[in-house]
């Protein structure tokens, strides 16, 4: 919603569109990198200390880590558009054996696409961006629910092995 509004304000002359892109991209990437590095540096040891060691060694969690490692690029890209899952993905990436270089490449280009998409949409929507923000919120909720349903179905009825 913030990017839609910023794009609309840029179209109306209140903000500089290029500065919006730069600030949004920097903020999104730095925030995601923070989650990645906190998990990479403190993750497993911290989770074990607070009593989540059993979860880290659970078969489902190990399968989830393998799923993420095998499909990191796709998972990172898709979750950039699902705010609620984005932070979890960054932490999972930090816990996984994925290299920082690989993570950063996926992260950076996914965020570029995300920032451009919503900023340009706001720019072209202009003053009617608020109407679109309601639709974006509903569409996001539908995408999240569909994704959760798909994961639930795969985990409990088919198993992650066949994904």
mmCIF file with all atom_site columns, C-alpha atoms in Angstrom:
data_model
loop_
_atom_site.group_PDB
_atom_site.id
_atom_site.type_symbol
_atom_site.label_atom_id
_atom_site.label_alt_id
_atom_site.label_comp_id
_atom_site.label_asym_id
_atom_site.label_entity_id
_atom_site.label_seq_id
_atom_site.pdbx_PDB_ins_code
_atom_site.Cartn_x
_atom_site.Cartn_y
_atom_site.Cartn_z
_atom_site.occupancy
_atom_site.B_iso_or_equiv
_atom_site.pdbx_formal_charge
_atom_site.auth_seq_id
_atom_site.auth_comp_id
_atom_site.auth_asym_id
_atom_site.auth_atom_id
_atom_site.pdbx_PDB_model_num
ATOM 1   C CA . UNK A 1 1   ? 0.000  0.000   0.000   1.00 0.00 ? 1   UNK A CA 1
ATOM 2   C CA . UNK A 1 2   ? 2.845  2.380   0.811   1.00 0.00 ? 2   UNK A CA 1
ATOM 3   C CA . UNK A 1 3   ? 4.428  1.838   -2.593  1.00 0.00 ? 3   UNK A CA 1
ATOM 4   C CA . UNK A 1 4   ? 1.095  2.335   -4.347  1.00 0.00 ? 4   UNK A CA 1
ATOM 5   C CA . UNK A 1 5   ? 0.578  5.589   -2.465  1.00 0.00 ? 5   UNK A CA 1
ATOM 6   C CA . UNK A 1 6   ? 4.145  6.748   -3.080  1.00 0.00 ? 6   UNK A CA 1
ATOM 7   C CA . UNK A 1 7   ? 3.823  6.077   -6.794  1.00 0.00 ? 7   UNK A CA 1
ATOM 8   C CA . UNK A 1 8   ? 0.568  8.018   -6.867  1.00 0.00 ? 8   UNK A CA 1
ATOM 9   C CA . UNK A 1 9   ? 2.135  10.946  -5.003  1.00 0.00 ? 9   UNK A CA 1
ATOM 10  C CA . UNK A 1 10  ? 5.031  10.907  -7.469  1.00 0.00 ? 10  UNK A CA 1
ATOM 11  C CA . UNK A 1 11  ? 2.593  11.054  -10.371 1.00 0.00 ? 11  UNK A CA 1
ATOM 12  C CA . UNK A 1 12  ? 0.950  14.088  -8.740  1.00 0.00 ? 12  UNK A CA 1
ATOM 13  C CA . UNK A 1 13  ? 4.336  15.785  -8.304  1.00 0.00 ? 13  UNK A CA 1
ATOM 14  C CA . UNK A 1 14  ? 4.654  15.500  -4.525  1.00 0.00 ? 14  UNK A CA 1
ATOM 15  C CA . UNK A 1 15  ? 7.500  12.935  -4.528  1.00 0.00 ? 15  UNK A CA 1
ATOM 16  C CA . UNK A 1 16  ? 10.380 12.005  -6.822  1.00 0.00 ? 16  UNK A CA 1
ATOM 17  C CA . UNK A 1 17  ? 9.659  8.626   -8.420  1.00 0.00 ? 17  UNK A CA 1
ATOM 18  C CA . UNK A 1 18  ? 13.338 7.592   -8.674  1.00 0.00 ? 18  UNK A CA 1
ATOM 19  C CA . UNK A 1 19  ? 14.002 8.386   -5.023  1.00 0.00 ? 19  UNK A CA 1
ATOM 20  C CA . UNK A 1 20  ? 10.949 6.287   -4.098  1.00 0.00 ? 20  UNK A CA 1
ATOM 21  C CA . UNK A 1 21  ? 12.399 3.341   -6.024  1.00 0.00 ? 21  UNK A CA 1
ATOM 22  C CA . UNK A 1 22  ? 15.832 3.730   -4.434  1.00 0.00 ? 22  UNK A CA 1
ATOM 23  C CA . UNK A 1 23  ? 14.581 4.132   -0.854  1.00 0.00 ? 23  UNK A CA 1
ATOM 24  C CA . UNK A 1 24  ? 12.007 1.330   -1.127  1.00 0.00 ? 24  UNK A CA 1
ATOM 25  C CA . UNK A 1 25  ? 14.506 -1.078  -2.660  1.00 0.00 ? 25  UNK A CA 1
ATOM 26  C CA . UNK A 1 26  ? 17.176 -0.245  -0.076  1.00 0.00 ? 26  UNK A CA 1
ATOM 27  C CA . UNK A 1 27  ? 14.719 -0.585  2.812   1.00 0.00 ? 27  UNK A CA 1
ATOM 28  C CA . UNK A 1 28  ? 13.252 -3.871  1.594   1.00 0.00 ? 28  UNK A CA 1
ATOM 29  C CA . UNK A 1 29  ? 16.623 -5.458  0.860   1.00 0.00 ? 29  UNK A CA 1
ATOM 30  C CA . UNK A 1 30  ? 18.257 -4.279  4.100   1.00 0.00 ? 30  UNK A CA 1
ATOM 31  C CA . UNK A 1 31  ? 15.290 -5.475  6.165   1.00 0.00 ? 31  UNK A CA 1
ATOM 32  C CA . UNK A 1 32  ? 15.350 -8.886  4.508   1.00 0.00 ? 32  UNK A CA 1
ATOM 33  C CA . UNK A 1 33  ? 19.115 -9.169  4.893   1.00 0.00 ? 33  UNK A CA 1
ATOM 34  C CA . UNK A 1 34  ? 18.739 -8.410  8.595   1.00 0.00 ? 34  UNK A CA 1
ATOM 35  C CA . UNK A 1 35  ? 16.408 -11.382 9.017   1.00 0.00 ? 35  UNK A CA 1
ATOM 36  C CA . UNK A 1 36  ? 18.773 -13.575 7.004   1.00 0.00 ? 36  UNK A CA 1
ATOM 37  C CA . UNK A 1 37  ? 21.874 -12.617 9.012   1.00 0.00 ? 37  UNK A CA 1
ATOM 38  C CA . UNK A 1 38  ? 20.193 -12.799 12.418  1.00 0.00 ? 38  UNK A CA 1
ATOM 39  C CA . UNK A 1 39  ? 19.125 -16.346 11.582  1.00 0.00 ? 39  UNK A CA 1
ATOM 40  C CA . UNK A 1 40  ? 22.497 -17.211 10.028  1.00 0.00 ? 40  UNK A CA 1
ATOM 41  C CA . UNK A 1 41  ? 24.522 -15.910 12.980  1.00 0.00 ? 41  UNK A CA 1
ATOM 42  C CA . UNK A 1 42  ? 22.275 -16.637 15.979  1.00 0.00 ? 42  UNK A CA 1
ATOM 43  C CA . UNK A 1 43  ? 19.543 -18.891 14.567  1.00 0.00 ? 43  UNK A CA 1
ATOM 44  C CA . UNK A 1 44  ? 20.037 -22.510 15.492  1.00 0.00 ? 44  UNK A CA 1
ATOM 45  C CA . UNK A 1 45  ? 21.872 -21.939 18.764  1.00 0.00 ? 45  UNK A CA 1
ATOM 46  C CA . UNK A 1 46  ? 19.334 -19.368 19.894  1.00 0.00 ? 46  UNK A CA 1
ATOM 47  C CA . UNK A 1 47  ? 16.369 -21.553 18.949  1.00 0.00 ? 47  UNK A CA 1
ATOM 48  C CA . UNK A 1 48  ? 17.868 -24.499 20.822  1.00 0.00 ? 48  UNK A CA 1
ATOM 49  C CA . UNK A 1 49  ? 18.499 -22.307 23.891  1.00 0.00 ? 49  UNK A CA 1
ATOM 50  C CA . UNK A 1 50  ? 14.877 -21.192 24.015  1.00 0.00 ? 50  UNK A CA 1
ATOM 51  C CA . UNK A 1 51  ? 13.645 -24.771 23.758  1.00 0.00 ? 51  UNK A CA 1
ATOM 52  C CA . UNK A 1 52  ? 12.933 -25.217 20.062  1.00 0.00 ? 52  UNK A CA 1
ATOM 53  C CA . UNK A 1 53  ? 15.646 -27.786 19.433  1.00 0.00 ? 53  UNK A CA 1
ATOM 54  C CA . UNK A 1 54  ? 13.043 -30.519 19.068  1.00 0.00 ? 54  UNK A CA 1
ATOM 55  C CA . UNK A 1 55  ? 11.379 -28.540 16.266  1.00 0.00 ? 55  UNK A CA 1
ATOM 56  C CA . UNK A 1 56  ? 14.695 -28.078 14.434  1.00 0.00 ? 56  UNK A CA 1
ATOM 57  C CA . UNK A 1 57  ? 15.286 -31.826 14.486  1.00 0.00 ? 57  UNK A CA 1
ATOM 58  C CA . UNK A 1 58  ? 11.727 -32.758 13.516  1.00 0.00 ? 58  UNK A CA 1
ATOM 59  C CA . UNK A 1 59  ? 11.361 -34.689 10.280  1.00 0.00 ? 59  UNK A CA 1
ATOM 60  C CA . UNK A 1 60  ? 8.866  -32.144 8.853   1.00 0.00 ? 60  UNK A CA 1
ATOM 61  C CA . UNK A 1 61  ? 11.222 -29.228 9.547   1.00 0.00 ? 61  UNK A CA 1
ATOM 62  C CA . UNK A 1 62  ? 14.150 -31.022 7.936   1.00 0.00 ? 62  UNK A CA 1
ATOM 63  C CA . UNK A 1 63  ? 11.942 -31.764 4.926   1.00 0.00 ? 63  UNK A CA 1
ATOM 64  C CA . UNK A 1 64  ? 10.890 -28.099 4.793   1.00 0.00 ? 64  UNK A CA 1
ATOM 65  C CA . UNK A 1 65  ? 14.533 -27.015 4.860   1.00 0.00 ? 65  UNK A CA 1
ATOM 66  C CA . UNK A 1 66  ? 15.337 -29.375 1.997   1.00 0.00 ? 66  UNK A CA 1
ATOM 67  C CA . UNK A 1 67  ? 12.309 -28.131 0.067   1.00 0.00 ? 67  UNK A CA 1
ATOM 68  C CA . UNK A 1 68  ? 13.485 -24.546 0.566   1.00 0.00 ? 68  UNK A CA 1
ATOM 69  C CA . UNK A 1 69  ? 17.086 -25.326 -0.380  1.00 0.00 ? 69  UNK A CA 1
ATOM 70  C CA . UNK A 1 70  ? 16.030 -27.137 -3.566  1.00 0.00 ? 70  UNK A CA 1
ATOM 71  C CA . UNK A 1 71  ? 13.622 -24.365 -4.617  1.00 0.00 ? 71  UNK A CA 1
ATOM 72  C CA . UNK A 1 72  ? 15.119 -21.283 -2.964  1.00 0.00 ? 72  UNK A CA 1
ATOM 73  C CA . UNK A 1 73  ? 14.759 -18.955 -5.922  1.00 0.00 ? 73  UNK A CA 1
ATOM 74  C CA . UNK A 1 74  ? 11.088 -19.686 -6.467  1.00 0.00 ? 74  UNK A CA 1
ATOM 75  C CA . UNK A 1 75  ? 10.244 -19.504 -2.776  1.00 0.00 ? 75  UNK A CA 1
ATOM 76  C CA . UNK A 1 76  ? 12.081 -16.202 -2.302  1.00 0.00 ? 76  UNK A CA 1
ATOM 77  C CA . UNK A 1 77  ? 10.467 -14.666 -5.387  1.00 0.00 ? 77  UNK A CA 1
ATOM 78  C CA . UNK A 1 78  ? 6.913  -15.696 -4.522  1.00 0.00 ? 78  UNK A CA 1
ATOM 79  C CA . UNK A 1 79  ? 7.146  -14.652 -0.873  1.00 0.00 ? 79  UNK A CA 1
ATOM 80  C CA . UNK A 1 80  ? 8.250  -11.109 -1.766  1.00 0.00 ? 80  UNK A CA 1
ATOM 81  C CA . UNK A 1 81  ? 4.597  -10.537 -2.657  1.00 0.00 ? 81  UNK A CA 1
ATOM 82  C CA . UNK A 1 82  ? 3.291  -12.116 0.567   1.00 0.00 ? 82  UNK A CA 1
ATOM 83  C CA . UNK A 1 83  ? 4.374  -9.819  3.360   1.00 0.00 ? 83  UNK A CA 1
ATOM 84  C CA . UNK A 1 84  ? 3.510  -12.285 6.096   1.00 0.00 ? 84  UNK A CA 1
ATOM 85  C CA . UNK A 1 85  ? 5.646  -15.054 4.604   1.00 0.00 ? 85  UNK A CA 1
ATOM 86  C CA . UNK A 1 86  ? 8.556  -12.843 3.539   1.00 0.00 ? 86  UNK A CA 1
ATOM 87  C CA . UNK A 1 87  ? 10.109 -12.541 7.014   1.00 0.00 ? 87  UNK A CA 1
ATOM 88  C CA . UNK A 1 88  ? 9.722  -16.271 7.659   1.00 0.00 ? 88  UNK A CA 1
ATOM 89  C CA . UNK A 1 89  ? 11.438 -17.017 4.351   1.00 0.00 ? 89  UNK A CA 1
ATOM 90  C CA . UNK A 1 90  ? 14.385 -14.788 5.257   1.00 0.00 ? 90  UNK A CA 1
ATOM 91  C CA . UNK A 1 91  ? 14.843 -16.604 8.564   1.00 0.00 ? 91  UNK A CA 1
ATOM 92  C CA . UNK A 1 92  ? 14.492 -19.998 6.881   1.00 0.00 ? 92  UNK A CA 1
ATOM 93  C CA . UNK A 1 93  ? 17.097 -18.935 4.318   1.00 0.00 ? 93  UNK A CA 1
ATOM 94  C CA . UNK A 1 94  ? 19.426 -17.943 7.147   1.00 0.00 ? 94  UNK A CA 1
ATOM 95  C CA . UNK A 1 95  ? 18.961 -21.333 8.789   1.00 0.00 ? 95  UNK A CA 1
ATOM 96  C CA . UNK A 1 96  ? 19.417 -23.237 5.528   1.00 0.00 ? 96  UNK A CA 1
ATOM 97  C CA . UNK A 1 97  ? 22.709 -24.092 3.834   1.00 0.00 ? 97  UNK A CA 1
ATOM 98  C CA . UNK A 1 98  ? 21.969 -21.719 0.920   1.00 0.00 ? 98  UNK A CA 1
ATOM 99  C CA . UNK A 1 99  ? 24.946 -19.463 0.222   1.00 0.00 ? 99  UNK A CA 1
ATOM 100 C CA . UNK A 1 100 ? 24.668 -15.763 0.893   1.00 0.00 ? 100 UNK A CA 1
ATOM 101 C CA . UNK A 1 101 ? 25.526 -14.999 -2.744  1.00 0.00 ? 101 UNK A CA 1
ATOM 102 C CA . UNK A 1 102 ? 22.675 -17.160 -4.048  1.00 0.00 ? 102 UNK A CA 1
ATOM 103 C CA . UNK A 1 103 ? 20.246 -15.754 -1.487  1.00 0.00 ? 103 UNK A CA 1
ATOM 104 C CA . UNK A 1 104 ? 21.238 -12.170 -2.255  1.00 0.00 ? 104 UNK A CA 1
ATOM 105 C CA . UNK A 1 105 ? 20.840 -12.569 -6.010  1.00 0.00 ? 105 UNK A CA 1
ATOM 106 C CA . UNK A 1 106 ? 17.330 -13.995 -5.616  1.00 0.00 ? 106 UNK A CA 1
ATOM 107 C CA . UNK A 1 107 ? 16.474 -11.462 -2.932  1.00 0.00 ? 107 UNK A CA 1
ATOM 108 C CA . UNK A 1 108 ? 17.711 -8.408  -4.821  1.00 0.00 ? 108 UNK A CA 1
ATOM 109 C CA . UNK A 1 109 ? 16.073 -9.169  -8.154  1.00 0.00 ? 109 UNK A CA 1
ATOM 110 C CA . UNK A 1 110 ? 12.822 -10.264 -6.518  1.00 0.00 ? 110 UNK A CA 1
ATOM 111 C CA . UNK A 1 111 ? 12.684 -7.021  -4.534  1.00 0.00 ? 111 UNK A CA 1
ATOM 112 C CA . UNK A 1 112 ? 13.468 -5.006  -7.687  1.00 0.00 ? 112 UNK A CA 1
ATOM 113 C CA . UNK A 1 113 ? 10.467 -6.588  -9.371  1.00 0.00 ? 113 UNK A CA 1
ATOM 114 C CA . UNK A 1 114 ? 8.248  -6.105  -6.313  1.00 0.00 ? 114 UNK A CA 1
ATOM 115 C CA . UNK A 1 115 ? 9.184  -2.445  -5.831  1.00 0.00 ? 115 UNK A CA 1
ATOM 116 C CA . UNK A 1 116 ? 8.876  -1.629  -9.526  1.00 0.00 ? 116 UNK A CA 1
ATOM 117 C CA . UNK A 1 117 ? 5.535  -3.385  -9.875  1.00 0.00 ? 117 UNK A CA 1
ATOM 118 C CA . UNK A 1 118 ? 3.807  -1.618  -6.994  1.00 0.00 ? 118 UNK A CA 1
ATOM 119 C CA . UNK A 1 119 ? 5.438  1.782   -7.550  1.00 0.00 ? 119 UNK A CA 1
ATOM 120 C CA . UNK A 1 120 ? 4.567  1.810   -11.240 1.00 0.00 ? 120 UNK A CA 1
ATOM 121 C CA . UNK A 1 121 ? 1.042  0.613   -10.488 1.00 0.00 ? 121 UNK A CA 1
ATOM 122 C CA . UNK A 1 122 ? 0.610  3.484   -8.020  1.00 0.00 ? 122 UNK A CA 1
ATOM 123 C CA . UNK A 1 123 ? 2.074  5.932   -10.516 1.00 0.00 ? 123 UNK A CA 1
ATOM 124 C CA . UNK A 1 124 ? -0.340 4.929   -13.254 1.00 0.00 ? 124 UNK A CA 1
ATOM 125 C CA . UNK A 1 125 ? -3.315 4.727   -10.906 1.00 0.00 ? 125 UNK A CA 1
ATOM 126 C CA . UNK A 1 126 ? -2.621 8.277   -9.719  1.00 0.00 ? 126 UNK A CA 1
ATOM 127 C CA . UNK A 1 127 ? -5.303 9.660   -7.457  1.00 0.00 ? 127 UNK A CA 1
ATOM 128 C CA . UNK A 1 128 ? -7.314 6.423   -7.535  1.00 0.00 ? 128 UNK A CA 1
ATOM 129 C CA . UNK A 1 129 ? -4.589 4.406   -5.792  1.00 0.00 ? 129 UNK A CA 1
ATOM 130 C CA . UNK A 1 130 ? -6.741 4.005   -2.663  1.00 0.00 ? 130 UNK A CA 1
ATOM 131 C CA . UNK A 1 131 ? -9.328 2.070   -4.634  1.00 0.00 ? 131 UNK A CA 1
ATOM 132 C CA . UNK A 1 132 ? -6.598 -0.281  -5.850  1.00 0.00 ? 132 UNK A CA 1
ATOM 133 C CA . UNK A 1 133 ? -5.072 -0.703  -2.383  1.00 0.00 ? 133 UNK A CA 1
ATOM 134 C CA . UNK A 1 134 ? -8.253 -2.403  -1.164  1.00 0.00 ? 134 UNK A CA 1
ATOM 135 C CA . UNK A 1 135 ? -8.111 -4.791  -4.106  1.00 0.00 ? 135 UNK A CA 1
ATOM 136 C CA . UNK A 1 136 ? -4.397 -5.464  -3.495  1.00 0.00 ? 136 UNK A CA 1
ATOM 137 C CA . UNK A 1 137 ? -5.154 -6.317  0.137   1.00 0.00 ? 137 UNK A CA 1
ATOM 138 C CA . UNK A 1 138 ? -7.926 -8.719  -0.855  1.00 0.00 ? 138 UNK A CA 1
ATOM 139 C CA . UNK A 1 139 ? -5.812 -10.253 -3.629  1.00 0.00 ? 139 UNK A CA 1
ATOM 140 C CA . UNK A 1 140 ? -2.922 -10.706 -1.203  1.00 0.00 ? 140 UNK A CA 1
ATOM 141 C CA . UNK A 1 141 ? -5.166 -12.432 1.320   1.00 0.00 ? 141 UNK A CA 1
ATOM 142 C CA . UNK A 1 142 ? -6.512 -14.759 -1.373  1.00 0.00 ? 142 UNK A CA 1
ATOM 143 C CA . UNK A 1 143 ? -2.975 -15.601 -2.549  1.00 0.00 ? 143 UNK A CA 1
ATOM 144 C CA . UNK A 1 144 ? -1.833 -16.309 1.018   1.00 0.00 ? 144 UNK A CA 1
ATOM 145 C CA . UNK A 1 145 ? -4.844 -18.503 1.764   1.00 0.00 ? 145 UNK A CA 1
ATOM 146 C CA . UNK A 1 146 ? -4.432 -20.408 -1.512  1.00 0.00 ? 146 UNK A CA 1
ATOM 147 C CA . UNK A 1 147 ? -0.717 -20.918 -0.798  1.00 0.00 ? 147 UNK A CA 1
ATOM 148 C CA . UNK A 1 148 ? -1.382 -22.134 2.738   1.00 0.00 ? 148 UNK A CA 1
ATOM 149 C CA . UNK A 1 149 ? -4.091 -24.480 1.487   1.00 0.00 ? 149 UNK A CA 1
ATOM 150 C CA . UNK A 1 150 ? -1.702 -25.850 -1.155  1.00 0.00 ? 150 UNK A CA 1
ATOM 151 C CA . UNK A 1 151 ? 1.082  -26.401 1.411   1.00 0.00 ? 151 UNK A CA 1
ATOM 152 C CA . UNK A 1 152 ? -1.326 -27.981 3.892   1.00 0.00 ? 152 UNK A CA 1
ATOM 153 C CA . UNK A 1 153 ? -2.682 -30.280 1.197   1.00 0.00 ? 153 UNK A CA 1
ATOM 154 C CA . UNK A 1 154 ? 0.812  -31.278 0.053   1.00 0.00 ? 154 UNK A CA 1
ATOM 155 C CA . UNK A 1 155 ? 2.179  -31.841 3.563   1.00 0.00 ? 155 UNK A CA 1
ATOM 156 C CA . UNK A 1 156 ? -0.720 -33.775 5.024   1.00 0.00 ? 156 UNK A CA 1
ATOM 157 C CA . UNK A 1 157 ? -2.188 -35.580 2.047   1.00 0.00 ? 157 UNK A CA 1
ATOM 158 C CA . UNK A 1 158 ? 0.586  -36.068 -0.456  1.00 0.00 ? 158 UNK A CA 1
ATOM 159 C CA . UNK A 1 159 ? 3.810  -35.410 1.458   1.00 0.00 ? 159 UNK A CA 1
ATOM 160 C CA . UNK A 1 160 ? 6.539  -32.962 0.580   1.00 0.00 ? 160 UNK A CA 1
ATOM 161 C CA . UNK A 1 161 ? 8.605  -35.669 -1.104  1.00 0.00 ? 161 UNK A CA 1
ATOM 162 C CA . UNK A 1 162 ? 6.595  -35.423 -4.310  1.00 0.00 ? 162 UNK A CA 1
ATOM 163 C CA . UNK A 1 163 ? 6.662  -31.588 -4.559  1.00 0.00 ? 163 UNK A CA 1
#
